[in-house]
Amino acid sequence: MTTPSPVLVVDFGAQYAQLIARRIREADVYSELVPHTMPLEQMLARRPSAIVLSGGPSSVYAQGAPAVDPALFSAGVPVLGICYGFHAMALALGGEVVRTDLREFGDTELTTEGDGGVMLSGLPPMQPVWMSHGDSVVRAPDGCTATASSPGAPVAVFEDRQRRLAGVQFHPEVAHTRHGQEILRRFLYEIAGLAPTWTSESIIEDQVAAIRARVGGKRVICGLSGGVDSAVAAALVHRAIGDQLTCVFVDHGLLRSGEAEQVESDYVAATGVKLKVVDARDRFLGALAGVGDPERKRKIIGREFIRVFEETARELEATEHVEFLVQGTLYPDVVESGGGSGTANIKSHHNVGGLPDDLSFQLVEPLRTLFKDEVRALGLALGLPEAIVWRHPFPGPGLAIRIIGEVTRERLAVLRVADRIAREELTTSGLDRQVWQFPVVLLAEVRSVGVQGDGRTYGHPIVLRPVSSDDAMTADWSRLPYELVARISNRITNEVPEINRVVLDVTSKPPGTIEWE
């Protein structure tokens, strides 16, 4: 993908390093994460438009603490230091950093000094910021002007506009710092002199040109799952090469109510993509018959999907050679797997799940440099339906791992109705986008006593598992209004005869996982 010169976010082990990169992109400026172990010459070889030094857990005085090469500040590249990066920057430039008796964690009041300089001028003279430090800068480096302080940080902000350098003690990237995004914009636009050109329109334009140049007139295949990543990746590739792309949708019968139809009708209508639908519902149910162990279920589903995809790909190969495979790899996938440069064969990529060795395609990964929120914005710009763009994440094995016990046609039907009711009520309440995922789990091996009408019943319990998360690594249960939970419960127990009890899972992650299996 053709990308502009990046703002490099140097990760010193910060909890919020990825968030810094995302906030920079929200300012329409392209950014990438790099480890602090990357030598300076390698960073500069990437021709960065600016460099941001992240926070980190260390003290600059701890043994083995990461340091900043002082040559960075004479390289002519704009630099912003944040928290630990601020300390390391101050030391490298000749300032003074000391341990203080007053540690600041959480909400702290920042006081502007003088006119506030470029970073703070015009903002409230006293404002809440999010601190997390034990060391403090007590003397700004020569040539840098201190523009703010806090009770525990005599120098909480400094800047040198001539050398295009700035540093802040607090975390501008977190929502608790009320004016943090504006402060980041001022560094990017006014100190670094960058233009806000990283937009959905520019991404589409650059990517379409890159795909056309790489693919030429060759054939391309993409596996559509119904999820936003594969949907946007396919739409982008289709924008570039049209009917050279064939999408394959394997209907394994484990999707939620309406999702197969959404792919087969709404998605095709919105994109005009050429879609091959493989009805493998009976095949998957047959393979899952009698299996209750969750790991066995996952392995069976993965194996059968591989076989179906393999057979379909070979059918397409029989009529015309397929050279490329589209994948919806996102930037967090790249970062979490070590930030490698990609792979030439799909079998080694974790997103595919181990396709056969002889299915060797070249990869096309049009979303490889994007975060999830950017992918959603891209989907809207490409004209995809909002129901697809804002679809909650859904596991590859589908409803099979939301049925505790054996997967049967009857149990799938029960869970689909309960899940549809929960999603309908969440949407009606307007809380769709405040909840990250909303698994609905059928305890198929559990019976609970109930009273319906004039008689006792022995039905199954349903578990509601609404969760909220920023990074998917941790999550908390969503505090849905009691009235909403009551409506969902009443509808499920009234409309699904097999269900006589609805429970709410109030476990965070950790200790619990998102899915029950």
Coordinates of C-alpha atoms in Angstrom, one line a residue:
M1 CA 0.0 0.0 0.0
T2 CA 1.3 3.4 -0.9
T3 CA 1.5 5.4 2.3
P4 CA 2.8 8.9 3.2
S5 CA 5.9 9.4 5.4
P6 CA 4.9 8.2 8.8
V7 CA 4.9 9.8 12.2
L8 CA 6.8 7.1 14.1
V9 CA 5.6 6.3 17.6
V10 CA 8.5 4.8 19.5
D11 CA 7.2 2.3 22.0
F12 CA 9.0 2.3 25.3
G13 CA 6.6 -0.3 26.7
A14 CA 3.7 2.1 27.2
Q15 CA 0.2 0.9 28.0
Y16 CA -1.1 3.5 25.6
A17 CA 1.4 3.2 22.7
Q18 CA -1.1 2.0 20.2
L19 CA -3.6 4.6 21.4
I20 CA -1.0 7.3 20.6
A21 CA -0.8 6.0 17.1
R22 CA -4.6 5.9 16.8
R23 CA -5.0 9.5 18.1
I24 CA -2.5 10.8 15.6
R25 CA -4.4 9.1 12.8
E26 CA -7.6 10.7 14.1
A27 CA -5.9 13.9 13.4
D28 CA -5.7 12.7 9.7
V29 CA -1.9 12.1 9.9
Y30 CA -0.4 8.7 9.2
S31 CA 1.5 7.0 12.0
E32 CA 3.2 3.7 12.7
L33 CA 4.5 2.0 15.9
V34 CA 8.2 1.0 16.2
P35 CA 10.0 -0.6 19.1
H36 CA 12.5 1.5 21.1
T37 CA 15.2 -1.1 20.2
M38 CA 15.1 0.0 16.6
P39 CA 18.4 1.8 15.8
L40 CA 18.1 5.5 15.0
E41 CA 19.5 5.1 11.5
Q42 CA 16.7 2.6 10.7
M43 CA 14.1 5.0 12.0
L44 CA 15.5 7.8 9.9
A45 CA 15.8 5.5 6.9
R46 CA 11.9 5.4 6.9
R47 CA 11.9 9.1 6.3
P48 CA 9.6 9.9 9.2
S49 CA 7.6 13.2 9.1
A50 CA 7.9 13.3 13.0
I51 CA 8.8 11.0 15.9
V52 CA 6.8 10.6 19.1
L53 CA 8.5 9.1 22.1
S54 CA 5.9 7.2 24.2
G55 CA 5.5 6.7 27.9
G56 CA 6.8 3.5 29.6
P57 CA 7.0 1.8 33.0
S58 CA 10.7 2.5 33.7
S59 CA 12.4 5.3 35.5
V60 CA 15.1 6.9 33.3
Y61 CA 17.5 6.2 36.2
A62 CA 16.7 2.5 36.5
Q63 CA 19.5 0.1 35.4
G64 CA 19.0 -0.9 31.8
A65 CA 16.3 1.7 31.2
P66 CA 15.9 2.5 27.5
A67 CA 17.6 5.7 26.4
V68 CA 17.2 8.1 23.4
D69 CA 20.0 8.6 21.0
P70 CA 20.9 12.3 21.3
A71 CA 21.6 12.4 17.6
L72 CA 17.9 12.2 17.0
F73 CA 17.5 15.9 18.0
S74 CA 20.0 17.1 15.4
A75 CA 18.5 15.0 12.6
G76 CA 16.0 17.8 11.7
V77 CA 12.9 15.6 12.5
P78 CA 10.2 17.1 14.7
V79 CA 10.0 15.2 18.1
L80 CA 7.4 15.0 20.8
G81 CA 8.1 13.3 24.1
I82 CA 5.3 11.9 26.3
C83 CA 5.8 10.9 30.0
Y84 CA 8.8 8.6 30.0
G85 CA 9.6 9.8 26.5
F86 CA 9.5 13.3 27.9
H87 CA 12.0 12.4 30.6
A88 CA 14.4 10.6 28.2
M89 CA 14.1 13.5 25.8
A90 CA 14.9 16.0 28.6
L91 CA 18.0 14.1 29.7
A92 CA 19.3 13.6 26.2
L93 CA 19.0 17.4 25.5
G94 CA 20.8 18.3 28.8
G95 CA 17.8 19.1 31.0
E96 CA 17.4 17.8 34.6
V97 CA 15.2 15.0 35.7
V98 CA 14.9 14.0 39.3
R99 CA 13.0 11.6 41.5
T100 CA 10.5 13.5 43.7
D101 CA 8.6 12.7 46.9
L102 CA 5.3 13.6 45.2
R103 CA 4.1 11.0 42.7
E104 CA 1.3 11.9 40.4
F105 CA -1.1 9.2 39.1
G106 CA -4.5 9.9 37.5
D107 CA -6.3 13.3 37.3
T108 CA -3.9 16.2 37.9
E109 CA -4.3 19.9 37.4
L110 CA -2.0 21.5 34.8
T111 CA -1.2 25.2 35.2
T112 CA -0.1 27.2 32.1
E113 CA 3.0 29.4 32.5
G114 CA 3.2 32.6 30.5
D115 CA 1.4 32.6 27.2
G116 CA 1.4 28.7 27.0
G117 CA 3.4 28.6 23.9
V118 CA 2.2 26.8 20.8
M119 CA 0.9 23.8 22.6
L120 CA -1.3 25.5 25.2
S121 CA -2.1 29.0 24.1
G122 CA -5.8 29.8 24.2
L123 CA -6.6 26.7 26.3
P124 CA -7.8 27.0 29.9
P125 CA -5.0 28.3 32.1
M126 CA -5.8 25.4 34.5
Q127 CA -6.9 22.1 33.0
P128 CA -7.3 18.4 34.0
V129 CA -4.7 16.1 32.6
W130 CA -3.9 12.4 33.1
M131 CA -0.5 11.8 34.9
S132 CA 1.4 8.6 35.6
H133 CA 4.9 9.4 36.8
G134 CA 7.4 9.3 39.7
D135 CA 10.2 11.2 38.1
S136 CA 9.9 14.9 37.2
V137 CA 11.7 17.4 34.9
V138 CA 12.9 20.2 37.1
R139 CA 14.9 22.1 34.5
A140 CA 14.0 22.4 30.8
P141 CA 16.9 21.8 28.3
D142 CA 18.7 24.8 27.0
G143 CA 16.7 26.4 24.2
C144 CA 13.4 24.9 25.4
T145 CA 10.7 27.0 27.1
A146 CA 8.8 25.6 30.0
T147 CA 5.1 26.4 29.4
A148 CA 3.3 24.5 32.2
S149 CA 3.7 22.9 35.6
S150 CA 1.7 20.7 38.0
P151 CA 2.0 20.1 41.7
G152 CA 4.5 17.3 41.2
A153 CA 6.2 18.4 38.0
P154 CA 7.9 21.8 38.0
V155 CA 8.3 21.5 34.2
A156 CA 5.2 19.7 32.8
V157 CA 5.5 21.0 29.2
F158 CA 8.3 22.4 27.2
E159 CA 8.8 23.3 23.6
D160 CA 11.4 24.6 21.2
R161 CA 9.6 25.8 18.1
Q162 CA 12.8 26.6 16.2
R163 CA 14.1 23.0 16.4
R164 CA 10.5 21.6 16.3
L165 CA 10.7 19.9 19.6
A166 CA 8.1 19.5 22.4
G167 CA 7.5 17.4 25.4
V168 CA 4.6 16.8 27.9
Q169 CA 4.6 15.1 31.3
F170 CA 1.0 14.0 30.9
H171 CA -0.8 11.6 28.5
P172 CA -2.6 13.7 25.8
E173 CA -3.8 10.5 24.1
V174 CA -6.2 9.4 26.9
A175 CA -9.8 10.7 27.2
H176 CA -9.1 11.9 30.8
T177 CA -6.9 14.7 29.4
R178 CA -9.7 17.0 28.3
H179 CA -7.8 18.9 25.7
G180 CA -5.4 16.1 24.8
Q181 CA -6.4 15.7 21.2
E182 CA -6.1 19.4 20.6
I183 CA -2.6 19.4 22.1
L184 CA -1.6 16.6 19.8
R185 CA -3.0 18.4 16.8
R186 CA -1.0 21.5 17.7
F187 CA 2.2 19.5 17.8
L188 CA 1.4 17.8 14.4
Y189 CA 0.1 20.9 12.6
E190 CA 1.9 23.8 14.1
I191 CA 5.2 22.5 15.4
A192 CA 5.9 19.6 13.0
G193 CA 4.2 21.5 10.1
L194 CA 2.2 18.4 8.9
A195 CA -1.0 18.5 6.8
P196 CA -4.1 16.4 7.7
T197 CA -4.1 14.3 4.5
W198 CA -4.6 10.8 5.9
T199 CA -8.3 10.4 5.1
S200 CA -10.6 7.6 3.9
E201 CA -10.6 9.2 0.4
S202 CA -6.8 9.3 0.2
I203 CA -6.5 5.8 1.5
I204 CA -9.0 4.5 -1.2
E205 CA -7.2 6.4 -3.9
D206 CA -3.7 5.2 -3.0
Q207 CA -4.8 1.6 -2.4
V208 CA -6.8 1.3 -5.6
A209 CA -3.7 2.4 -7.5
A210 CA -1.4 0.0 -5.6
I211 CA -3.7 -3.0 -6.1
R212 CA -4.0 -2.3 -9.8
A213 CA -0.3 -2.0 -10.2
R214 CA 0.4 -5.2 -8.3
V215 CA -2.4 -7.5 -9.6
G216 CA -2.5 -6.4 -13.2
G217 CA -4.9 -8.6 -15.1
K218 CA -4.6 -11.7 -12.8
R219 CA -7.4 -13.3 -10.9
V220 CA -8.0 -12.8 -7.2
I221 CA -10.0 -14.8 -4.6
C222 CA -11.4 -13.6 -1.2
G223 CA -13.2 -15.5 1.6
L224 CA -16.1 -13.5 2.9
S225 CA -17.1 -14.2 6.5
G226 CA -19.8 -11.6 7.0
G227 CA -17.4 -9.6 9.2
V228 CA -16.4 -6.0 8.6
D229 CA -12.7 -6.8 7.9
S230 CA -13.2 -9.2 5.0
A231 CA -16.1 -7.1 3.7
V232 CA -14.1 -3.9 3.5
A233 CA -11.0 -5.6 2.1
A234 CA -13.1 -7.2 -0.6
A235 CA -14.9 -4.0 -1.4
L236 CA -11.6 -2.1 -1.7
V237 CA -10.1 -4.8 -4.0
H238 CA -13.3 -4.9 -6.1
R239 CA -13.1 -1.1 -6.5
A240 CA -9.7 -1.6 -8.0
I241 CA -10.1 -4.6 -10.2
G242 CA -13.8 -5.3 -10.6
D243 CA -14.7 -8.8 -11.8
Q244 CA -11.2 -10.1 -11.6
L245 CA -12.2 -10.7 -7.9
T246 CA -14.3 -13.6 -6.9
C247 CA -15.5 -13.8 -3.3
V248 CA -16.4 -17.1 -1.7
F249 CA -18.9 -17.2 1.1
V250 CA -19.0 -20.5 3.0
D251 CA -22.4 -20.8 4.7
H252 CA -21.6 -23.3 7.5
G253 CA -24.9 -22.8 9.2
L254 CA -23.4 -21.4 12.3
L255 CA -24.1 -17.7 11.6
R256 CA -26.7 -15.5 13.5
S257 CA -30.1 -14.8 12.1
G258 CA -30.0 -12.8 8.9
E259 CA -26.3 -12.7 8.4
A260 CA -26.0 -15.1 5.5
E261 CA -28.8 -13.2 3.7
Q262 CA -26.9 -10.0 4.5
V263 CA -23.8 -11.2 2.7
E264 CA -25.7 -12.8 -0.2
S265 CA -28.1 -9.8 -0.9
D266 CA -27.1 -6.5 0.8
Y267 CA -23.4 -6.8 0.3
V268 CA -23.6 -7.9 -3.3
A269 CA -26.2 -5.1 -4.0
A270 CA -23.9 -2.5 -2.4
T271 CA -20.7 -3.6 -4.1
G272 CA -21.6 -5.5 -7.3
V273 CA -19.0 -8.1 -6.3
K274 CA -19.0 -11.6 -7.9
L275 CA -20.0 -14.0 -5.1
K276 CA -19.8 -17.8 -5.0
V277 CA -22.0 -19.1 -2.2
V278 CA -21.2 -22.6 -0.9
D279 CA -24.0 -24.2 1.1
A280 CA -22.1 -26.4 3.6
R281 CA -24.7 -26.4 6.4
D282 CA -25.4 -30.1 6.4
R283 CA -21.7 -30.9 6.1
F284 CA -20.8 -28.9 9.2
L285 CA -23.7 -30.2 11.2
G286 CA -22.8 -33.8 10.3
A287 CA -19.2 -33.3 11.3
L288 CA -20.3 -31.7 14.7
A289 CA -22.8 -34.5 15.5
G290 CA -22.3 -35.8 19.0
V291 CA -19.4 -33.4 19.8
G292 CA -19.7 -31.3 23.0
D293 CA -16.0 -30.5 23.8
P294 CA -15.3 -26.9 22.7
E295 CA -11.8 -27.5 21.5
R296 CA -13.0 -30.4 19.3
K297 CA -15.8 -28.2 17.9
R298 CA -13.3 -25.5 17.0
K299 CA -10.9 -28.0 15.3
I300 CA -13.7 -29.6 13.4
I301 CA -15.1 -26.3 12.1
G302 CA -11.6 -25.1 11.1
R303 CA -10.8 -28.4 9.3
E304 CA -14.1 -28.4 7.4
F305 CA -13.8 -24.8 6.5
I306 CA -10.3 -25.4 5.1
R307 CA -11.6 -28.4 3.0
V308 CA -14.6 -26.5 1.6
F309 CA -12.4 -23.5 0.8
E310 CA -9.8 -25.8 -0.8
E311 CA -12.5 -27.5 -3.0
T312 CA -14.0 -24.2 -4.1
A313 CA -10.6 -22.7 -4.9
R314 CA -9.8 -25.7 -7.1
E315 CA -13.1 -25.4 -8.9
L316 CA -12.2 -21.8 -9.7
E317 CA -8.7 -22.9 -10.7
A318 CA -10.1 -25.3 -13.2
T319 CA -11.6 -22.5 -15.3
E320 CA -9.0 -19.7 -14.7
H321 CA -5.8 -19.5 -12.7
V322 CA -6.1 -17.6 -9.4
E323 CA -2.9 -15.8 -8.4
F324 CA -3.9 -13.8 -5.3
L325 CA -5.8 -14.2 -2.0
V326 CA -7.3 -11.2 -0.2
Q327 CA -7.0 -11.1 3.6
G328 CA -8.5 -8.6 6.0
T329 CA -5.3 -8.3 8.1
L330 CA -5.3 -5.2 10.3
Y331 CA -2.5 -3.1 11.7
P332 CA -2.9 -4.5 15.3
D333 CA -2.5 -8.0 13.8
V334 CA 0.8 -6.9 12.3
V335 CA 2.0 -5.2 15.5
E336 CA 1.1 -8.1 17.8
S337 CA 2.8 -10.6 15.5
G338 CA 6.1 -8.6 15.7
G339 CA 5.4 -6.1 12.9
G340 CA 6.9 -8.3 10.1
S341 CA 6.8 -7.3 6.5
G342 CA 4.2 -9.9 5.6
T343 CA 4.4 -13.3 4.0
A344 CA 4.3 -14.7 0.5
N345 CA 2.3 -17.8 1.4
I346 CA -1.0 -17.9 3.2
K347 CA -0.2 -21.0 5.2
S348 CA 2.0 -19.1 7.5
H349 CA -0.5 -16.3 8.3
H350 CA -2.4 -16.7 11.6
N351 CA -5.6 -15.1 10.2
V352 CA -6.2 -18.0 7.7
G353 CA -5.9 -20.8 10.2
G354 CA -3.7 -23.2 8.3
L355 CA -4.8 -23.6 4.7
P356 CA -3.1 -26.5 2.8
D357 CA 0.4 -26.0 1.7
D358 CA -0.5 -26.5 -2.0
L359 CA -2.8 -23.5 -1.9
S360 CA -0.1 -21.0 -2.5
F361 CA -1.4 -17.6 -3.3
Q362 CA 0.3 -14.2 -3.1
L363 CA -1.4 -12.1 -0.4
V364 CA -3.2 -8.9 -1.0
E365 CA -3.7 -7.2 2.4
P366 CA -5.3 -3.8 1.7
L367 CA -6.1 -3.1 5.4
R368 CA -2.7 -4.0 6.7
T369 CA -1.9 -0.5 7.8
L370 CA -5.3 0.3 9.4
F371 CA -6.9 0.2 12.8
K372 CA -10.4 -1.0 13.2
D373 CA -12.0 2.4 13.5
E374 CA -10.3 3.4 10.2
V375 CA -11.6 0.2 8.5
R376 CA -15.1 1.1 9.5
A377 CA -14.7 4.6 8.2
L378 CA -13.3 3.1 5.0
G379 CA -16.3 0.8 4.7
L380 CA -18.7 3.7 4.9
A381 CA -16.8 5.7 2.3
L382 CA -17.0 2.6 0.0
G383 CA -20.7 2.6 0.4
L384 CA -21.2 -0.5 2.5
P385 CA -24.4 -0.9 4.5
E386 CA -24.1 0.4 8.1
A387 CA -25.3 -3.0 9.4
I388 CA -22.2 -4.6 7.9
V389 CA -19.8 -1.8 8.8
W390 CA -20.9 -1.6 12.5
R391 CA -21.4 -5.4 12.9
H392 CA -20.1 -6.6 16.3
P393 CA -17.1 -8.9 16.2
F394 CA -18.2 -12.5 15.8
P395 CA -16.0 -15.6 16.3
G396 CA -15.0 -17.7 13.4
P397 CA -16.7 -20.9 14.8
G398 CA -19.9 -18.9 15.1
L399 CA -22.8 -20.0 17.3
A400 CA -21.1 -23.4 17.8
I401 CA -19.1 -22.0 20.7
R402 CA -22.1 -20.2 22.1
I403 CA -23.9 -23.5 22.5
I404 CA -22.6 -25.2 25.6
G405 CA -22.9 -28.8 24.6
E406 CA -23.6 -30.6 21.3
V407 CA -24.5 -28.4 18.3
T408 CA -27.8 -29.5 16.7
R409 CA -30.1 -27.9 14.2
E410 CA -32.8 -27.5 16.9
R411 CA -30.4 -25.8 19.4
L412 CA -29.1 -23.5 16.7
A413 CA -32.7 -22.4 15.9
V414 CA -33.3 -21.7 19.6
L415 CA -30.1 -19.6 20.0
R416 CA -30.7 -17.7 16.8
V417 CA -34.1 -16.4 18.0
A418 CA -32.7 -15.5 21.4
D419 CA -29.7 -13.8 19.9
R420 CA -31.9 -11.9 17.4
I421 CA -34.1 -10.6 20.2
A422 CA -31.1 -9.3 22.2
R423 CA -29.6 -7.6 19.2
E424 CA -32.9 -6.0 18.1
E425 CA -33.5 -4.6 21.6
L426 CA -29.9 -3.3 21.8
T427 CA -30.3 -1.5 18.5
T428 CA -33.7 -0.1 19.4
S429 CA -32.2 1.3 22.6
G430 CA -29.5 3.1 20.6
L431 CA -26.7 1.4 22.5
D432 CA -25.3 -0.7 19.7
R433 CA -22.1 1.3 19.4
Q434 CA -21.5 1.5 23.1
V435 CA -21.3 -2.3 23.4
W436 CA -18.3 -3.9 21.8
Q437 CA -19.7 -7.4 21.7
F438 CA -22.9 -9.0 22.8
P439 CA -22.6 -12.8 23.0
V440 CA -25.8 -14.7 23.8
V441 CA -25.0 -18.2 25.1
L442 CA -27.3 -21.2 25.3
L443 CA -26.6 -23.6 28.2
A444 CA -27.9 -26.6 26.2
E445 CA -26.8 -29.2 28.8
V446 CA -28.5 -27.4 31.7
R447 CA -32.1 -27.5 32.7
S448 CA -33.8 -25.1 35.0
V449 CA -37.2 -25.3 36.6
G450 CA -39.7 -22.6 35.7
V451 CA -43.4 -21.7 35.8
Q452 CA -45.2 -20.8 32.6
G453 CA -48.9 -20.6 32.4
D454 CA -50.3 -23.1 34.9
G455 CA -47.5 -25.6 34.8
R456 CA -43.9 -26.2 35.7
T457 CA -41.3 -26.2 32.9
Y458 CA -37.8 -27.5 32.6
G459 CA -36.3 -25.3 30.0
H460 CA -32.8 -24.1 29.2
P461 CA -31.1 -20.9 30.5
I462 CA -29.8 -18.2 28.2
V463 CA -26.8 -16.1 29.2
L464 CA -26.4 -12.5 28.1
R465 CA -22.8 -11.4 27.9
P466 CA -22.6 -7.7 26.8
V467 CA -19.0 -6.4 27.0
S468 CA -17.2 -3.2 26.3
S469 CA -13.5 -2.8 25.4
D470 CA -11.0 -0.4 23.8
D471 CA -8.3 -2.9 22.8
A472 CA -9.8 -6.4 23.0
M473 CA -7.1 -7.4 25.4
T474 CA -9.2 -6.5 28.4
A475 CA -12.9 -5.9 28.7
D476 CA -15.6 -5.1 31.2
W477 CA -19.2 -6.1 31.3
S478 CA -21.5 -3.4 29.9
R479 CA -23.8 -1.7 32.4
L480 CA -26.9 -1.9 30.3
P481 CA -30.0 -0.2 31.7
Y482 CA -32.1 -2.5 33.8
E483 CA -35.1 -1.7 31.7
L484 CA -33.3 -2.9 28.5
V485 CA -32.2 -6.2 30.2
A486 CA -35.8 -6.7 31.4
R487 CA -37.2 -6.2 27.9
I488 CA -34.7 -8.7 26.5
S489 CA -35.5 -11.2 29.2
N490 CA -39.3 -10.9 28.8
R491 CA -39.2 -11.3 25.1
I492 CA -36.9 -14.3 25.1
T493 CA -38.9 -16.2 27.7
N494 CA -42.1 -15.2 26.0
E495 CA -41.1 -15.9 22.4
V496 CA -38.7 -18.9 22.8
P497 CA -40.6 -21.8 24.4
E498 CA -37.4 -23.8 25.1
I499 CA -36.0 -20.9 27.3
N500 CA -37.4 -20.2 30.8
R501 CA -34.5 -18.3 32.4
V502 CA -32.3 -15.4 31.3
V503 CA -29.1 -14.6 33.3
L504 CA -26.6 -11.7 32.9
D505 CA -22.9 -12.4 32.9
V506 CA -21.1 -9.6 35.0
T507 CA -17.6 -11.0 34.7
S508 CA -14.8 -8.8 33.4
K509 CA -11.8 -9.9 31.3
P510 CA -9.7 -11.0 33.1
P511 CA -10.6 -13.3 34.8
G512 CA -13.3 -14.3 32.3
T513 CA -12.9 -14.5 28.6
I514 CA -15.4 -13.0 26.1
E515 CA -16.7 -16.3 24.9
W516 CA -17.8 -19.1 27.3
E517 CA -16.1 -21.8 25.2

